[in-house]
Short mmCIF file of C-alpha atoms and ligand atoms in Angstrom, two decimals:
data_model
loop_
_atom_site.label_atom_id
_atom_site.label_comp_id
_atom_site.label_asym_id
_atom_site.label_seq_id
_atom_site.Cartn_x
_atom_site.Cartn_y
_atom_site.Cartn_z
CA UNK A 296 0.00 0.00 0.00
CA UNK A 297 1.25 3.27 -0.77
CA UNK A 298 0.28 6.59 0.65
CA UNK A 299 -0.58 9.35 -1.43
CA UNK A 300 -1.07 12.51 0.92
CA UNK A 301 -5.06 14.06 0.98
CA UNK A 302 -6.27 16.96 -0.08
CA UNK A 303 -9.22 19.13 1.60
CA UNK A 304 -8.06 18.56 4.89
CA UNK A 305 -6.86 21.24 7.52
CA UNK A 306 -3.75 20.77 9.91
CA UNK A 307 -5.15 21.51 13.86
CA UNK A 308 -3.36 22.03 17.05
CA UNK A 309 -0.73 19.15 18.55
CA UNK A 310 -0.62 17.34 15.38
CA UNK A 311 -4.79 16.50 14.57
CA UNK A 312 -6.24 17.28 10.92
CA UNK A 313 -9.59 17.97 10.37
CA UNK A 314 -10.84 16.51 6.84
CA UNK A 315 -13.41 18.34 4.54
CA UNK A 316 -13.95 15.30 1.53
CA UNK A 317 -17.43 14.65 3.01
CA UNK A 318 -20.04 16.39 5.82
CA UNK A 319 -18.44 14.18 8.68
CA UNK A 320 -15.76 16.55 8.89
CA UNK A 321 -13.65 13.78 10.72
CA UNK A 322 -11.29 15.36 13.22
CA UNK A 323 -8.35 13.07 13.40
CA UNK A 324 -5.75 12.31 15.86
CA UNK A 325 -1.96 11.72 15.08
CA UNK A 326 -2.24 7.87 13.82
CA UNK A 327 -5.57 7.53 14.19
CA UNK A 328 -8.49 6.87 10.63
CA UNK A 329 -11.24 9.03 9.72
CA UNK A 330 -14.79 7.28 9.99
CA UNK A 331 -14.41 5.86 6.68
CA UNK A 332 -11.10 4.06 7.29
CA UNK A 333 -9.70 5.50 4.35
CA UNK A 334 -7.79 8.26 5.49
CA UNK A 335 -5.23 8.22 8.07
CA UNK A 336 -2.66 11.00 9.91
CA UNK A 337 0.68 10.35 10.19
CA UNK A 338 2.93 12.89 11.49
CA UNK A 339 0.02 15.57 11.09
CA UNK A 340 -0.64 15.28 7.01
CA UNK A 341 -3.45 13.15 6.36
CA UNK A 342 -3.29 10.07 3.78
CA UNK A 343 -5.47 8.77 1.55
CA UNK A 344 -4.73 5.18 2.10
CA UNK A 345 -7.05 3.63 -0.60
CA UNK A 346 -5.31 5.74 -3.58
CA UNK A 347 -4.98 3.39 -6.34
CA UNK A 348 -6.15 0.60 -4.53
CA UNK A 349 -8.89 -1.58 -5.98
CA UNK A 350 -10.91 -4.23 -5.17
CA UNK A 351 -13.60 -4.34 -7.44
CA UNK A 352 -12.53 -4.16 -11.22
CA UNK A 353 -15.22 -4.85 -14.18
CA UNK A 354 -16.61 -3.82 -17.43
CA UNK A 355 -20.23 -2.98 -17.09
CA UNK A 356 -23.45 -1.82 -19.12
CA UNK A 357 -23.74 1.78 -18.16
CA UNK A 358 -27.65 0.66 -17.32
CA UNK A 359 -26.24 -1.84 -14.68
CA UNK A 360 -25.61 1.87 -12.59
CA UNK A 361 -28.64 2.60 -13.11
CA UNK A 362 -28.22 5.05 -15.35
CA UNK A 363 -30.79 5.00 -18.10
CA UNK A 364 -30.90 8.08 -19.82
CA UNK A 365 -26.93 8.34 -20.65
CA UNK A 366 -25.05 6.82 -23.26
CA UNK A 367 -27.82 4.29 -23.44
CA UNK A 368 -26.07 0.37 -24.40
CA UNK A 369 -23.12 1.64 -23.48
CA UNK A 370 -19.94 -0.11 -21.77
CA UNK A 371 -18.15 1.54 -18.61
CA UNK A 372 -14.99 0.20 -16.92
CA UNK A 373 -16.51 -0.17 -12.88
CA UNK A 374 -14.19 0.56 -10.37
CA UNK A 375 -14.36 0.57 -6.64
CA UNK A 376 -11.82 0.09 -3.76
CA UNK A 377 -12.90 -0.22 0.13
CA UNK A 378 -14.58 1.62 2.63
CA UNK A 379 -17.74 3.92 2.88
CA UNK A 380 -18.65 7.09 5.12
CA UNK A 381 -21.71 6.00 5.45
CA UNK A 382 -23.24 2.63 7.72
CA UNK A 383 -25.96 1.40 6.15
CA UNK A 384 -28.13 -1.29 7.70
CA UNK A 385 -29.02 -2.74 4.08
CA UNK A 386 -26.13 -2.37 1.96
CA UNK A 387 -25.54 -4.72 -0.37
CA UNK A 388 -21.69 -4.36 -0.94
CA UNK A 389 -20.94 -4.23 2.60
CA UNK A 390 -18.34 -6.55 2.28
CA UNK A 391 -15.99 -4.28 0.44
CA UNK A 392 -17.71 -1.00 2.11
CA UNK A 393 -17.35 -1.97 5.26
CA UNK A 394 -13.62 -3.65 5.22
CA UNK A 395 -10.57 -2.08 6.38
CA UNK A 396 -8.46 -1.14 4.21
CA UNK A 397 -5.21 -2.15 5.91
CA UNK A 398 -6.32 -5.84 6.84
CA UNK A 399 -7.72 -6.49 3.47
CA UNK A 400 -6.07 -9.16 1.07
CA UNK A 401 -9.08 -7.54 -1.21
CA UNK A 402 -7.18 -4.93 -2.93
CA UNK A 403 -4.56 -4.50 -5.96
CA UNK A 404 -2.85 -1.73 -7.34
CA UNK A 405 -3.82 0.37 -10.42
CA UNK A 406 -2.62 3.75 -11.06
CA UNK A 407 -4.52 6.10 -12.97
CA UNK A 408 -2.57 5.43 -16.05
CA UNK A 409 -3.04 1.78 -15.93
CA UNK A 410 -7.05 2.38 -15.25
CA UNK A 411 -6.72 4.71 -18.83
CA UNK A 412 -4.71 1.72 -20.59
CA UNK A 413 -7.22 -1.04 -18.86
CA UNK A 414 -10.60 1.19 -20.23
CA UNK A 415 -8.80 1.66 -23.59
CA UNK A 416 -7.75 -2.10 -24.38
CA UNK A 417 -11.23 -3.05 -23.20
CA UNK A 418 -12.64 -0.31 -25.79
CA UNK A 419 -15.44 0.94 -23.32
CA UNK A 420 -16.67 4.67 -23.34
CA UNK A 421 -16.32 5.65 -19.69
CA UNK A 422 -15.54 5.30 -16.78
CA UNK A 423 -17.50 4.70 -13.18
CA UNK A 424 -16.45 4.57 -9.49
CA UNK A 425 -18.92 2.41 -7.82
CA UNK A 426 -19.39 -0.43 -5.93
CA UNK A 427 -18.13 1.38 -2.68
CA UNK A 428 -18.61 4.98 -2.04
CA UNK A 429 -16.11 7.30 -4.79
CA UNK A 430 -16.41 10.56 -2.42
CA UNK A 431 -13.65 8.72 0.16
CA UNK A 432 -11.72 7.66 -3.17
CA UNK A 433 -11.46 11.39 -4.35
CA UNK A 434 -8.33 12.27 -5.45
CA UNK A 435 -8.24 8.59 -7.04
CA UNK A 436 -10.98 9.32 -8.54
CA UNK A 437 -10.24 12.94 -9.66
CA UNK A 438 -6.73 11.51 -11.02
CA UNK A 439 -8.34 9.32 -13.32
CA UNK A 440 -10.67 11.37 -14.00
CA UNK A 441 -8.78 13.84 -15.82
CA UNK A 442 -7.09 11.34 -17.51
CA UNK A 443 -10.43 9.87 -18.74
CA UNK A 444 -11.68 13.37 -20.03
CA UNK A 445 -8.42 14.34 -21.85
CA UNK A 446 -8.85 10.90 -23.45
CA UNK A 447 -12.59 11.29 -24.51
CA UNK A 448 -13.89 9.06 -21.96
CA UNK A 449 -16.70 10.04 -20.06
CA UNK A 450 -16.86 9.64 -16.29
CA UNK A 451 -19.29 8.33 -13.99
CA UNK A 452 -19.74 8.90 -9.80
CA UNK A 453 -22.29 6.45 -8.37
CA UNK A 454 -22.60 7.98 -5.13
CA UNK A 455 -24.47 7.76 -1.54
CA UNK A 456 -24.01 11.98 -1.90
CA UNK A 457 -22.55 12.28 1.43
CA UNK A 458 -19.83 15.10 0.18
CA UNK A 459 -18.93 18.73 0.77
CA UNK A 460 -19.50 21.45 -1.56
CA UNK A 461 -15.82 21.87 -1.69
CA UNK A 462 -15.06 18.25 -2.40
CA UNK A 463 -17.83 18.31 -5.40
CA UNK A 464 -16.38 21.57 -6.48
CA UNK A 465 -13.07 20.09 -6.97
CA UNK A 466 -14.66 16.88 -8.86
CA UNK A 467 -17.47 17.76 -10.42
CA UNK A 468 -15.65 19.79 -13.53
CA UNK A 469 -13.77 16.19 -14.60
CA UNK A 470 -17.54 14.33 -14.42
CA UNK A 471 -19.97 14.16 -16.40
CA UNK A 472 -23.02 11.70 -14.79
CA UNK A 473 -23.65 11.67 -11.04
CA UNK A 474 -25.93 8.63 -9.91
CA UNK A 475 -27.03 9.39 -6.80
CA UNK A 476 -29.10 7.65 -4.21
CA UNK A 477 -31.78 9.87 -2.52
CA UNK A 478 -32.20 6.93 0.00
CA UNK A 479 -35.48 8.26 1.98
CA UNK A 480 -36.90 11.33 3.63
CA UNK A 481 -37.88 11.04 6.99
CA UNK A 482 -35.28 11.97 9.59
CA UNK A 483 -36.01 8.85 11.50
CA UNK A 484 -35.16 7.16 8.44
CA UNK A 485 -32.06 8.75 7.83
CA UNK A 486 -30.87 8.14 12.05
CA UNK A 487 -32.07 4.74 11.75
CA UNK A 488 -30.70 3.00 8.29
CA UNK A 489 -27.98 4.98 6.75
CA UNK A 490 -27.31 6.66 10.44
CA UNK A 491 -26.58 10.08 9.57
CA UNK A 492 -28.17 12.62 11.91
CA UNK A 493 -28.88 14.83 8.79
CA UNK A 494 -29.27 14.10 5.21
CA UNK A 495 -29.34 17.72 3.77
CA UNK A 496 -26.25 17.92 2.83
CA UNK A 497 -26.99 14.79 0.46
CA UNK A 498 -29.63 16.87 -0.79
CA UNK A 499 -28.18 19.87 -1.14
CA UNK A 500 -24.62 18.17 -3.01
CA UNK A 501 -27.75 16.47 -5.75
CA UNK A 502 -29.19 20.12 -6.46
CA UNK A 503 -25.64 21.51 -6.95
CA UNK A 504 -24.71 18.97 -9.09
CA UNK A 505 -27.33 19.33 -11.43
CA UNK A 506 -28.10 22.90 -11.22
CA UNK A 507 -24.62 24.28 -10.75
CA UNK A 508 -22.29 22.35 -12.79
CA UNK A 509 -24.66 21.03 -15.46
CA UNK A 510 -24.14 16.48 -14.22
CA UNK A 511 -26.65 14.32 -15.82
CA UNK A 512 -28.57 13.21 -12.77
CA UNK A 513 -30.20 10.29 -12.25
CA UNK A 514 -31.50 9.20 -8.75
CA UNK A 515 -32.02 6.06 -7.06
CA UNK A 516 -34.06 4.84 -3.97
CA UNK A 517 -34.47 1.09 -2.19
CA UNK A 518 -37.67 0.97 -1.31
CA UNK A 519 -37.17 -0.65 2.06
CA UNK A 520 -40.99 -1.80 3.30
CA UNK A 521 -41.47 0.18 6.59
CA UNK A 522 -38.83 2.25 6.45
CA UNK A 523 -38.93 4.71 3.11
CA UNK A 524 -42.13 3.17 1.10
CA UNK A 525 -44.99 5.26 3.02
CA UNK A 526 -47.24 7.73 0.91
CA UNK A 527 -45.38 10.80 2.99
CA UNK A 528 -41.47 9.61 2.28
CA UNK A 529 -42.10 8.69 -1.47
CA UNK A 530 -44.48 12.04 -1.79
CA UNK A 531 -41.70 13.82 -0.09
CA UNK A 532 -38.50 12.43 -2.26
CA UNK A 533 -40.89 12.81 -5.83
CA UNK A 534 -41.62 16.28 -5.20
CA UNK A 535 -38.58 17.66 -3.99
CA UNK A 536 -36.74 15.58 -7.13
CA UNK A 537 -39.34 17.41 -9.32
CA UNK A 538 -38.74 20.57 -7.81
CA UNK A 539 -35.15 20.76 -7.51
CA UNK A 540 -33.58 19.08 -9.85
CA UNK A 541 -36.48 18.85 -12.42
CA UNK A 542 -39.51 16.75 -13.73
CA UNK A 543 -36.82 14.99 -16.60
CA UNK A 544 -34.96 13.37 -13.90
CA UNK A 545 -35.16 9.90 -14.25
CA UNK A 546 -36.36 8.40 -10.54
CA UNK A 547 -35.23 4.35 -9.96
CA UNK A 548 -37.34 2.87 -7.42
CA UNK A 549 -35.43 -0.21 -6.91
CA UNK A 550 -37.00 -3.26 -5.27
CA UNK A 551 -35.38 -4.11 -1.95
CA UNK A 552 -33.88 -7.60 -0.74
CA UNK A 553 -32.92 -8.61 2.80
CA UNK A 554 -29.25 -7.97 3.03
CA UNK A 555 -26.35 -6.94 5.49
CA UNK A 556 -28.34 -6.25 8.70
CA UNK A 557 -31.95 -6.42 7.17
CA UNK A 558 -32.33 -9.87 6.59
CA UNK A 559 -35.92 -10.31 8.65
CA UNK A 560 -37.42 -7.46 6.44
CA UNK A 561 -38.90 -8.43 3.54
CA UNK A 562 -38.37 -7.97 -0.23
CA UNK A 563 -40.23 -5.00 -1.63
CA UNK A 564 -43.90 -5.89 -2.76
CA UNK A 565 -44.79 -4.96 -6.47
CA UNK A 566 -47.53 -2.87 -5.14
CA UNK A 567 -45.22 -0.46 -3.43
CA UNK A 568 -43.63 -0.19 -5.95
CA UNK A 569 -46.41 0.47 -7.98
CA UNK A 570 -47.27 2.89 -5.64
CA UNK A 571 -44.30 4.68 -5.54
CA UNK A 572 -44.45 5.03 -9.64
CA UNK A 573 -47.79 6.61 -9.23
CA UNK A 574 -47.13 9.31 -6.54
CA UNK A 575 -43.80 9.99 -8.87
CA UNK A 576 -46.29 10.35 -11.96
CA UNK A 577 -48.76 12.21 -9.81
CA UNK A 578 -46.12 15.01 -8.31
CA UNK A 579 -44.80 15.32 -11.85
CA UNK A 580 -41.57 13.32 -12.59
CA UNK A 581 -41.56 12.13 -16.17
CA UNK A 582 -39.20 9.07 -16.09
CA UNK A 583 -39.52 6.38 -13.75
CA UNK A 584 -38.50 3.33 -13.74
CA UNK A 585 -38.67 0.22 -11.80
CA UNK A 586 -35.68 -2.05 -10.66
CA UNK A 587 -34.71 -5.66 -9.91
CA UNK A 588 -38.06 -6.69 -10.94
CA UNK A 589 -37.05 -9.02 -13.60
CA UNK A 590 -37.77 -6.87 -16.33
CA UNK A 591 -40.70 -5.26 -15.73
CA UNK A 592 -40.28 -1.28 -15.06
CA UNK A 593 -37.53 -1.06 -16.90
CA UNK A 594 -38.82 0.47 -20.52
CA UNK A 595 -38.42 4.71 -21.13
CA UNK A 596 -42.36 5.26 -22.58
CA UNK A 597 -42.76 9.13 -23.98
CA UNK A 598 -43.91 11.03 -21.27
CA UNK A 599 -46.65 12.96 -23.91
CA UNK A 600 -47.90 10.08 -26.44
CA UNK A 601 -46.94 6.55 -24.29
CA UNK A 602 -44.82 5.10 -26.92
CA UNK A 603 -42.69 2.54 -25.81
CA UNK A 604 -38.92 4.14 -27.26
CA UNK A 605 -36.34 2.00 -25.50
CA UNK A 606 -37.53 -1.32 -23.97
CA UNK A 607 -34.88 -3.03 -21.60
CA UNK A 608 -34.61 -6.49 -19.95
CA UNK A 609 -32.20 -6.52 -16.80
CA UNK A 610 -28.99 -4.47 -18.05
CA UNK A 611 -29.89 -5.06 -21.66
CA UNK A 612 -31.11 -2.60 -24.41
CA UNK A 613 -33.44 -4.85 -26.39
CA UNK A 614 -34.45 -2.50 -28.95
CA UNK A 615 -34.72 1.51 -29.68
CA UNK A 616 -37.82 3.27 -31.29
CA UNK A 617 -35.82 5.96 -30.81
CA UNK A 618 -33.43 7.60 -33.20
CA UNK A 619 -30.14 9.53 -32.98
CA UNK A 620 -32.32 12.95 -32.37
CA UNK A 621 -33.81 11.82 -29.41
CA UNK A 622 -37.36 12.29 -30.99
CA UNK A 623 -40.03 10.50 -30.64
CA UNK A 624 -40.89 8.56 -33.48
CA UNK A 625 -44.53 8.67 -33.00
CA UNK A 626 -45.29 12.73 -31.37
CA UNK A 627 -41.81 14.03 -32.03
CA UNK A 628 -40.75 15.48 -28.13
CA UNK A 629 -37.18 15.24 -27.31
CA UNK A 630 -36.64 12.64 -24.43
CA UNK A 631 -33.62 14.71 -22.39
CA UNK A 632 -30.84 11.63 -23.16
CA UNK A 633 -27.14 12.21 -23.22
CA UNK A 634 -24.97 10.51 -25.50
CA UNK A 635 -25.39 8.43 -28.60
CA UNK A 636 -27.52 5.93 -28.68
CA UNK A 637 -26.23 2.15 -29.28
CA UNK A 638 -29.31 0.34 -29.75
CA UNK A 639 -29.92 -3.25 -31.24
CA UNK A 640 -33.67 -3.39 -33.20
CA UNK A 641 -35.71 -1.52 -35.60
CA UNK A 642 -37.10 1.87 -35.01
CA UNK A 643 -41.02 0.14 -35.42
CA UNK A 644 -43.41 1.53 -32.42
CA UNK A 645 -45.16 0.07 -30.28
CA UNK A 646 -48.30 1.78 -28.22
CA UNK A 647 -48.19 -0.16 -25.01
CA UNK A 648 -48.37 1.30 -22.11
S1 SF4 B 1305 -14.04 11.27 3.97
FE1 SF4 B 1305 -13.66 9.87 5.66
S2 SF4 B 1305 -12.15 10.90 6.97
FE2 SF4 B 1305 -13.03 12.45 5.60
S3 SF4 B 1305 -14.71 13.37 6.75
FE3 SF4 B 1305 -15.60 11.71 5.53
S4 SF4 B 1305 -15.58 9.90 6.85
FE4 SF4 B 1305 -14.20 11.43 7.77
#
């Protein structure tokens, strides 16, 4: 392991740093870790012990993310390393998020210019740091991404949100996509699963990104049965979605499976989710879509005329109604998409809703 000294930190009296990456503000003592285990002070300068260090190294469909509405059939090179800043009960990568970084045989080495070579010999169109949380990764992250950019790649942050507006200042220039999860509403939610006494600043890091430096946004949420799926919480999240970051942002309301420290709760019902689709449609987000449902939820219908333009199955595009304009075929409105389209199928068109 090498170390690779932070940024956004400030040096404090007898030797303690205080680091800025994400809304914990860790103070940290001489030799001691920040919350997320990946940053440590020695001597007073504070390390980013996870630099380079992987653990997690695939090629991907850019809809596995989810990100539907961005470079659509796409392939991104997936990267993540270990750690998170946040605790949830249910995550499902806990095993890498929650590991330590120093008593891990999990992790190998790649510097940013071997992630370049690796995305270039495998001939995909981007890159995305996933799998754990990228904000803890960031000047990893921010290495390759400039490397990515300069190279015509595009760059991808899956991300809890949980990061300072100085941290996304400093990122958000070299990315171009920022998949966020907008986990639930209530503050008893937000103590009680992903234990943070105050989710705002998640909020607050999703409206900058989209409003002030121009990310495609797409946002995810677990529906978690009695924790996030009642009428107030999904009312709550569709509205302020609609509000603040706009009615074209496309809303995943994934299906939730007993996992980590959840394992007597339930999978998701279909009619939540259901449920969840309609308060979306009713407080006026265009583009929802419903996952790990085995295919169903998954299609991008035209918000005016119901044409069915892209239908999916799991990660797959199956085929595109849609053409390189974005139009639809059938009532010609735009459907906000970034990126060409890489479609299998004809462009016939089918009415189902
Ligand atoms: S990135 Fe890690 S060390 Fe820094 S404030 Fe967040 S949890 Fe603490």
């Amino acid at each position: 392991m090498t170390f690779h000294e932070a940024i956004l930190y400030q040096k404090l009296e007898r030797g303690a740093v205080r680091c800025a990456v994400c809304p914990r503000r860790c103070r940290i003592e001489e030799g001691q870790r920040g919350f997320c285990k990946a940053r440590e002070n020695h001597g007073g300068i504070l390390y980013a012990l996870t630099y380079g260090m992987v653990s997690s190294l695939a090629v991907d469909p850019i809809e596995k993310k989810p990100l539907f509405h961005f470079h659509p059939g796409s392939r991104c090179l997936s990267l993540g390393s270990l750690g998170c800043n946040l605790r949830c009960l249910h995550c499902q990568n806990w095993s890498i998020s929650q590991a330590d970084p120093l008593h891990s045989g999990l992790l190998e080495t790649l510097s940013p210019e071997d992630c370049l070579r690796a995305a270039q010999k495998e001939g995909v169109a981007g890159l995305a740091w996933t799998y754990n949380e990228p904000t803890i990764w960031l000047e990893y992250t921010l290495d390759c991404a400039r490397l990515a950019k300069q190279a015509g790649l595009y760059t991808v942050s899956v991300t809890n949100g949980y990061i300072t507006p100085e941290a996304l200042a400093i990122l958000a220039p070299w990315l171009d996509a920022y998949r966020v999860d907008l986990k639930g509403w209530s503050q008893e939610f937000w103590r009680q699963i992903p234990q943070i006494p105050d989710p705002k600043p998640i909020f607050e890091a999703a409206r900058l990104a989209r409003r002030q430096y121009g990310l495609h946004l797409e946002a995810v949420t677990n529906m978690i049965p009695g924790w996030n799926d009642d009428e107030t919480s999904l009312r709550g999240l569709a509205r302020w979605i609609a509000r603040e970051l706009g009615d074209d942002t496309p809303w995943h309301l994934t299906r939730f499976f007993p996992s980590y420290r959840l394992q007597e709760t339930p999978p998701t019902p279909l009619s939540s989710l259901l449920r969840g689709e309609r308060i979306g449609r009713e407080e006026g987000l265009r583009y929802i879509y419903l996952g790990n449902l085995a295919g169903k939820g998954e299609n991008t219908l035209c918000p005016s005329c119901g044409t069915t333009l892209i239908e999916r199955s799991g990660f797959s595009l199956l085929r595109c109604a849609l053409g390189q304009d974005h139009r639809c075929p059938h009532c010609g409105l735009v459907i906000p998409i970034v990126g060409a389209l890489q479609c299998p199928g004809s462009r016939e068109v089918s009415t189902k809703q």
